[in-house]
């Protein structure tokens, strides 16, 4: 296996006796897997994949009443209430932490994402859990631009309350020798933000930004779920923080072409630079936020994690988006576009 960034001296973490247990490799699924956020966009896919692994005992940590998932154990708990986590990790080999609170309330985000993750990691260490895998976000790096950037070496510079709290969550996991996975744009069935935000912004602009040359890292939700589960079950640990996207970036014009072809987005009538686009979107905070994400390069080098996990990232965006377009049309109430 190649030497990973996290194994280099510049990024090594200090491991104390209290946290060595989490660094122990998991040779087999063994005692069980705990998943948080199993009712969410990504966590639900991770849970479905985990439940298909023969012999793997799966426990779902949830605030909701138990659902109808076959073979899954259920533990009622709330990350905002650390006392409810007591005992959740007993008999568990690996924790996969997909839960997060997204919103504008800084105190609430910190309570769930920051302090809640700290409490979860403490409980994992207390119970003798061997590995913690945390699903985070490339947004912990801020707004960019980033071009073929090495996420493991980028500074942490979150620009929102949610991202700051998720950066705090990362610190707790990394301090315990765990694995942090940072996707950028996640799309596919269940996506309530990426494609709707793109549609809204480009419908308002009716223009390409910077000639559509901006590069984005993207990943289909099912490919991301496979990577998360593989990081949990691989027989050797992959500590540290890693970007996890399809290795091939997608240009702005490729994104808008896909939306035009499959979702009926009107053709662009102009080409605007970033500041011109900002001026046109003035008065729409939601679209201005989208512009800060989609209007500048956010391309993270993600080749390493697929090598480490011995996985392929799957087909490129053009193929997977075409397959998932019917879900978006149904969810957004869009008609089937007429043939070109």
Short mmCIF file of C-alpha atoms in Angstrom, two decimals:
data_model
loop_
_atom_site.label_atom_id
_atom_site.label_comp_id
_atom_site.label_asym_id
_atom_site.label_seq_id
_atom_site.Cartn_x
_atom_site.Cartn_y
_atom_site.Cartn_z
CA UNK A 1 0.00 0.00 0.00
CA UNK A 2 1.27 3.49 -0.80
CA UNK A 3 2.38 5.81 1.99
CA UNK A 4 -0.57 8.06 2.85
CA UNK A 5 -0.41 11.73 3.69
CA UNK A 6 -1.43 11.06 7.26
CA UNK A 7 1.61 8.83 7.74
CA UNK A 8 4.04 11.64 6.91
CA UNK A 9 5.77 13.41 9.80
CA UNK A 10 4.05 16.72 9.07
CA UNK A 11 0.62 15.24 9.69
CA UNK A 12 1.23 12.58 12.33
CA UNK A 13 -0.97 12.75 15.39
CA UNK A 14 0.12 12.19 18.95
CA UNK A 15 -1.41 8.95 20.24
CA UNK A 16 -1.86 8.67 23.97
CA UNK A 17 -2.41 5.39 25.86
CA UNK A 18 -6.09 6.33 26.22
CA UNK A 19 -6.58 6.44 22.45
CA UNK A 20 -4.40 3.57 21.22
CA UNK A 21 -7.35 1.19 21.21
CA UNK A 22 -9.05 3.03 18.36
CA UNK A 23 -5.94 2.53 16.21
CA UNK A 24 -6.08 -1.27 16.49
CA UNK A 25 -6.86 -2.79 13.06
CA UNK A 26 -10.19 -4.56 12.68
CA UNK A 27 -9.44 -7.81 10.89
CA UNK A 28 -13.09 -8.90 10.77
CA UNK A 29 -16.44 -7.21 11.40
CA UNK A 30 -16.38 -9.04 14.73
CA UNK A 31 -18.34 -7.38 17.48
CA UNK A 32 -20.47 -4.97 15.52
CA UNK A 33 -20.85 -1.64 13.76
CA UNK A 34 -22.62 1.44 15.17
CA UNK A 35 -23.94 3.99 12.66
CA UNK A 36 -25.16 7.48 13.56
CA UNK A 37 -27.31 9.50 11.16
CA UNK A 38 -28.79 6.35 9.62
CA UNK A 39 -31.97 8.20 8.61
CA UNK A 40 -30.09 10.90 6.71
CA UNK A 41 -29.22 11.37 3.05
CA UNK A 42 -25.84 9.63 3.24
CA UNK A 43 -26.16 7.68 6.49
CA UNK A 44 -29.20 5.80 5.21
CA UNK A 45 -27.15 4.52 2.26
CA UNK A 46 -24.33 3.47 4.59
CA UNK A 47 -26.83 1.62 6.78
CA UNK A 48 -28.38 -0.19 3.79
CA UNK A 49 -24.94 -1.28 2.60
CA UNK A 50 -23.89 -2.40 6.08
CA UNK A 51 -27.01 -4.50 6.50
CA UNK A 52 -26.10 -6.41 3.35
CA UNK A 53 -22.73 -7.55 4.75
CA UNK A 54 -23.02 -11.19 5.88
CA UNK A 55 -22.37 -11.70 9.56
CA UNK A 56 -22.06 -7.99 10.38
CA UNK A 57 -24.07 -6.90 13.42
CA UNK A 58 -25.38 -3.39 12.81
CA UNK A 59 -26.61 -1.00 15.50
CA UNK A 60 -28.28 2.29 14.53
CA UNK A 61 -28.10 5.23 16.90
CA UNK A 62 -31.24 7.27 16.38
CA UNK A 63 -33.55 9.77 18.01
CA UNK A 64 -36.54 8.17 16.27
CA UNK A 65 -38.49 5.05 17.22
CA UNK A 66 -37.05 1.87 15.68
CA UNK A 67 -37.84 1.41 12.01
CA UNK A 68 -38.31 -1.75 10.00
CA UNK A 69 -34.69 -2.33 8.97
CA UNK A 70 -33.98 -6.07 9.00
CA UNK A 71 -31.23 -7.26 11.35
CA UNK A 72 -30.50 -3.82 12.75
CA UNK A 73 -30.30 -3.12 16.47
CA UNK A 74 -31.56 0.30 17.58
CA UNK A 75 -30.22 2.58 20.29
CA UNK A 76 -32.34 5.63 21.19
CA UNK A 77 -30.00 8.54 21.82
CA UNK A 78 -29.49 12.20 21.02
CA UNK A 79 -26.07 13.74 20.37
CA UNK A 80 -27.36 16.90 22.01
CA UNK A 81 -27.79 14.89 25.24
CA UNK A 82 -24.49 13.10 26.01
CA UNK A 83 -26.05 11.10 28.86
CA UNK A 84 -28.13 9.15 26.32
CA UNK A 85 -24.94 7.91 24.64
CA UNK A 86 -23.87 5.93 27.69
CA UNK A 87 -23.68 2.27 26.72
CA UNK A 88 -24.34 2.88 23.02
CA UNK A 89 -20.89 1.57 22.04
CA UNK A 90 -20.81 -1.52 24.25
CA UNK A 91 -19.97 -4.58 22.16
CA UNK A 92 -19.18 -2.39 19.15
CA UNK A 93 -16.00 -2.72 17.10
CA UNK A 94 -16.36 0.33 14.81
CA UNK A 95 -18.34 3.56 14.92
CA UNK A 96 -19.42 5.24 11.67
CA UNK A 97 -20.48 8.79 12.48
CA UNK A 98 -22.70 10.25 9.74
CA UNK A 99 -24.97 12.44 11.87
CA UNK A 100 -24.70 16.22 11.78
CA UNK A 101 -26.87 19.24 12.41
CA UNK A 102 -27.12 21.64 9.46
CA UNK A 103 -28.51 25.11 10.08
CA UNK A 104 -27.86 28.72 11.00
CA UNK A 105 -28.12 28.33 14.79
CA UNK A 106 -24.47 28.36 15.90
CA UNK A 107 -25.20 27.17 19.45
CA UNK A 108 -27.32 24.26 18.26
CA UNK A 109 -24.74 23.21 15.66
CA UNK A 110 -21.99 23.30 18.25
CA UNK A 111 -24.05 21.33 20.76
CA UNK A 112 -24.74 18.52 18.29
CA UNK A 113 -21.77 18.50 15.94
CA UNK A 114 -19.02 19.69 18.24
CA UNK A 115 -19.81 18.61 21.79
CA UNK A 116 -21.99 15.72 20.63
CA UNK A 117 -19.16 14.21 18.61
CA UNK A 118 -16.72 14.72 21.48
CA UNK A 119 -19.11 12.83 23.78
CA UNK A 120 -19.54 10.06 21.20
CA UNK A 121 -15.77 9.62 20.83
CA UNK A 122 -15.34 9.58 24.61
CA UNK A 123 -17.97 6.85 24.87
CA UNK A 124 -16.28 4.92 22.06
CA UNK A 125 -12.92 5.03 23.82
CA UNK A 126 -14.53 4.05 27.13
CA UNK A 127 -16.23 1.05 25.50
CA UNK A 128 -13.05 -0.13 23.76
CA UNK A 129 -14.13 0.69 20.20
CA UNK A 130 -11.26 0.03 17.80
CA UNK A 131 -12.08 2.44 14.99
CA UNK A 132 -14.09 5.62 14.42
CA UNK A 133 -14.94 6.86 10.91
CA UNK A 134 -16.47 10.33 10.68
CA UNK A 135 -18.23 11.72 7.62
CA UNK A 136 -17.38 15.42 7.42
CA UNK A 137 -17.31 17.98 4.62
CA UNK A 138 -14.80 19.85 2.46
CA UNK A 139 -16.53 23.02 3.70
CA UNK A 140 -14.23 22.94 6.75
CA UNK A 141 -11.63 24.47 4.39
CA UNK A 142 -13.73 27.53 3.63
CA UNK A 143 -14.83 29.04 0.33
CA UNK A 144 -11.77 28.50 -1.87
CA UNK A 145 -10.70 28.64 -4.61
CA UNK A 146 -9.09 25.18 -4.45
CA UNK A 147 -7.53 23.55 -7.48
CA UNK A 148 -6.42 19.91 -7.20
CA UNK A 149 -5.90 20.61 -3.51
CA UNK A 150 -4.61 18.08 -0.98
CA UNK A 151 -7.28 18.15 1.71
CA UNK A 152 -4.92 16.60 4.28
CA UNK A 153 -2.60 19.60 3.96
CA UNK A 154 -5.10 22.43 3.57
CA UNK A 155 -5.74 24.73 6.53
CA UNK A 156 -9.02 24.48 8.40
CA UNK A 157 -10.85 27.77 7.77
CA UNK A 158 -14.62 27.23 8.04
CA UNK A 159 -16.81 30.11 6.91
CA UNK A 160 -20.09 29.19 8.64
CA UNK A 161 -21.32 28.15 12.07
CA UNK A 162 -22.15 24.66 10.79
CA UNK A 163 -18.72 24.19 9.24
CA UNK A 164 -16.99 25.45 12.38
CA UNK A 165 -18.87 22.91 14.47
CA UNK A 166 -18.01 20.14 12.03
CA UNK A 167 -14.35 21.14 12.18
CA UNK A 168 -14.60 20.74 15.97
CA UNK A 169 -16.11 17.30 15.42
CA UNK A 170 -13.18 16.39 13.19
CA UNK A 171 -10.68 17.42 15.86
CA UNK A 172 -12.25 15.05 18.37
CA UNK A 173 -12.14 12.13 15.93
CA UNK A 174 -8.60 12.83 14.70
CA UNK A 175 -7.29 13.23 18.25
CA UNK A 176 -8.51 9.68 18.90
CA UNK A 177 -6.70 8.35 15.82
CA UNK A 178 -9.88 8.07 13.79
CA UNK A 179 -10.66 8.57 10.10
CA UNK A 180 -12.31 11.69 8.67
CA UNK A 181 -13.78 11.67 5.16
CA UNK A 182 -14.46 15.00 3.43
CA UNK A 183 -16.72 14.95 0.34
CA UNK A 184 -17.57 18.17 -1.48
CA UNK A 185 -20.72 18.08 -3.66
CA UNK A 186 -22.81 14.96 -3.00
CA UNK A 187 -25.63 14.25 -5.44
CA UNK A 188 -28.13 11.49 -6.12
CA UNK A 189 -31.53 10.39 -4.79
CA UNK A 190 -32.20 12.22 -1.53
CA UNK A 191 -30.16 15.32 -2.42
CA UNK A 192 -32.03 18.37 -1.14
CA UNK A 193 -29.28 20.94 -1.67
CA UNK A 194 -26.71 20.52 -4.47
CA UNK A 195 -28.90 20.22 -7.56
CA UNK A 196 -31.78 22.40 -6.26
CA UNK A 197 -29.27 25.15 -5.40
CA UNK A 198 -27.63 24.90 -8.84
CA UNK A 199 -30.99 25.09 -10.57
CA UNK A 200 -32.03 28.12 -8.54
CA UNK A 201 -28.78 29.99 -9.10
CA UNK A 202 -28.53 29.35 -12.83
CA UNK A 203 -32.21 30.06 -13.41
CA UNK A 204 -31.67 33.46 -11.80
CA UNK A 205 -28.46 34.13 -13.71
CA UNK A 206 -29.35 32.70 -17.14
CA UNK A 207 -25.58 32.81 -17.66
CA UNK A 208 -22.41 30.80 -17.26
CA UNK A 209 -19.93 31.96 -14.63
CA UNK A 210 -16.35 32.45 -15.81
CA UNK A 211 -17.08 30.61 -19.03
CA UNK A 212 -18.09 27.46 -17.16
CA UNK A 213 -14.42 26.64 -16.60
CA UNK A 214 -14.70 26.36 -12.82
CA UNK A 215 -13.80 22.85 -11.57
CA UNK A 216 -15.81 20.99 -8.92
CA UNK A 217 -15.28 17.82 -6.95
CA UNK A 218 -18.46 15.72 -6.91
CA UNK A 219 -19.48 12.25 -5.75
CA UNK A 220 -22.62 10.17 -6.12
CA UNK A 221 -24.20 9.30 -2.77
CA UNK A 222 -23.95 5.54 -3.39
CA UNK A 223 -20.23 5.75 -4.19
CA UNK A 224 -19.71 7.79 -1.04
CA UNK A 225 -21.59 5.23 1.06
CA UNK A 226 -19.38 2.47 -0.33
CA UNK A 227 -16.27 4.43 0.61
CA UNK A 228 -17.52 5.16 4.14
CA UNK A 229 -18.36 1.52 4.79
CA UNK A 230 -15.06 0.33 3.30
CA UNK A 231 -13.15 2.70 5.59
CA UNK A 232 -15.00 1.14 8.51
CA UNK A 233 -14.45 -2.50 7.55
CA UNK A 234 -11.06 -2.52 5.83
CA UNK A 235 -8.65 -4.82 7.74
CA UNK A 236 -6.14 -2.01 8.26
CA UNK A 237 -6.78 1.46 9.70
CA UNK A 238 -6.69 4.58 7.51
CA UNK A 239 -6.32 7.35 10.10
CA UNK A 240 -6.31 11.04 9.29
CA UNK A 241 -8.42 13.28 7.06
CA UNK A 242 -9.08 12.45 3.41
CA UNK A 243 -10.96 14.05 0.53
CA UNK A 244 -13.45 11.57 -0.92
CA UNK A 245 -14.91 12.52 -4.30
CA UNK A 246 -14.78 11.12 -7.81
CA UNK A 247 -11.16 11.68 -8.88
CA UNK A 248 -12.26 13.41 -12.11
CA UNK A 249 -13.48 16.98 -11.52
CA UNK A 250 -16.58 18.30 -13.25
CA UNK A 251 -16.60 21.71 -14.92
CA UNK A 252 -19.29 24.29 -14.44
CA UNK A 253 -20.40 23.90 -18.04
CA UNK A 254 -20.67 20.11 -17.61
CA UNK A 255 -22.94 20.67 -14.61
CA UNK A 256 -25.19 23.12 -16.40
CA UNK A 257 -25.28 20.98 -19.55
CA UNK A 258 -26.47 18.03 -17.44
CA UNK A 259 -29.16 20.18 -15.85
CA UNK A 260 -30.26 21.48 -19.25
CA UNK A 261 -30.35 18.04 -20.86
CA UNK A 262 -32.06 16.13 -18.07
CA UNK A 263 -33.94 18.73 -16.01
CA UNK A 264 -34.83 21.42 -18.56
CA UNK A 265 -32.60 24.21 -17.25
CA UNK A 266 -32.82 27.12 -19.74
CA UNK A 267 -29.73 27.69 -21.86
CA UNK A 268 -27.28 30.32 -20.69
CA UNK A 269 -27.63 33.63 -22.55
CA UNK A 270 -24.40 35.23 -21.39
CA UNK A 271 -21.05 34.68 -19.74
CA UNK A 272 -20.43 36.58 -16.52
CA UNK A 273 -17.35 36.87 -14.37
CA UNK A 274 -17.71 36.25 -10.65
CA UNK A 275 -18.31 39.88 -9.66
CA UNK A 276 -20.87 40.39 -12.42
CA UNK A 277 -22.70 37.29 -11.21
CA UNK A 278 -22.65 38.62 -7.65
CA UNK A 279 -24.19 41.89 -8.80
CA UNK A 280 -26.94 40.09 -10.71
CA UNK A 281 -27.79 37.92 -7.69
CA UNK A 282 -27.86 40.81 -5.21
CA UNK A 283 -30.92 40.53 -3.01
CA UNK A 284 -30.96 36.72 -3.01
CA UNK A 285 -28.81 35.49 -0.09
CA UNK A 286 -29.50 31.86 -0.99
CA UNK A 287 -28.25 32.25 -4.56
CA UNK A 288 -25.28 34.34 -3.43
CA UNK A 289 -24.27 31.54 -1.09
CA UNK A 290 -24.58 29.08 -3.97
CA UNK A 291 -22.39 31.31 -6.11
CA UNK A 292 -19.66 31.23 -3.44
CA UNK A 293 -19.67 27.43 -3.79
CA UNK A 294 -20.31 26.90 -7.50
CA UNK A 295 -18.66 30.05 -8.85
CA UNK A 296 -15.06 29.27 -7.85
CA UNK A 297 -12.85 26.18 -8.07
CA UNK A 298 -13.49 23.51 -5.43
CA UNK A 299 -11.40 20.64 -6.77
CA UNK A 300 -9.85 18.34 -4.18
CA UNK A 301 -7.43 15.56 -5.07
CA UNK A 302 -9.32 12.43 -4.12
CA UNK A 303 -7.29 9.72 -5.84
CA UNK A 304 -5.52 8.53 -2.69
CA UNK A 305 -8.51 7.33 -0.70
CA UNK A 306 -9.71 5.04 -3.52
CA UNK A 307 -6.25 3.46 -3.68
CA UNK A 308 -6.17 3.01 0.10
CA UNK A 309 -9.61 1.39 0.11
CA UNK A 310 -8.93 -0.72 -3.01
CA UNK A 311 -12.19 0.61 -4.49
CA UNK A 312 -13.15 2.17 -7.78
CA UNK A 313 -15.12 5.43 -7.62
CA UNK A 314 -17.62 4.24 -10.21
CA UNK A 315 -18.81 5.82 -13.47
CA UNK A 316 -18.26 9.52 -14.19
CA UNK A 317 -20.76 12.25 -13.38
CA UNK A 318 -22.31 12.34 -16.85
CA UNK A 319 -23.41 8.71 -16.56
CA UNK A 320 -24.55 8.69 -12.96
CA UNK A 321 -26.45 11.98 -13.23
CA UNK A 322 -28.38 10.74 -16.24
CA UNK A 323 -29.42 7.69 -14.22
CA UNK A 324 -30.53 9.73 -11.23
CA UNK A 325 -32.28 12.52 -13.18
CA UNK A 326 -35.75 10.85 -12.95
CA UNK A 327 -35.56 11.11 -9.15
CA UNK A 328 -34.75 14.82 -9.35
CA UNK A 329 -37.57 15.46 -11.82
CA UNK A 330 -40.06 13.71 -9.53
CA UNK A 331 -38.76 15.42 -6.40
CA UNK A 332 -38.70 18.90 -7.96
CA UNK A 333 -41.90 18.47 -9.98
CA UNK A 334 -40.16 18.98 -13.32
CA UNK A 335 -41.44 17.68 -16.66
CA UNK A 336 -39.32 15.44 -18.86
CA UNK A 337 -37.32 17.75 -21.18
CA UNK A 338 -38.17 17.57 -24.88
CA UNK A 339 -35.51 15.85 -27.04
CA UNK A 340 -32.92 18.28 -28.41
#
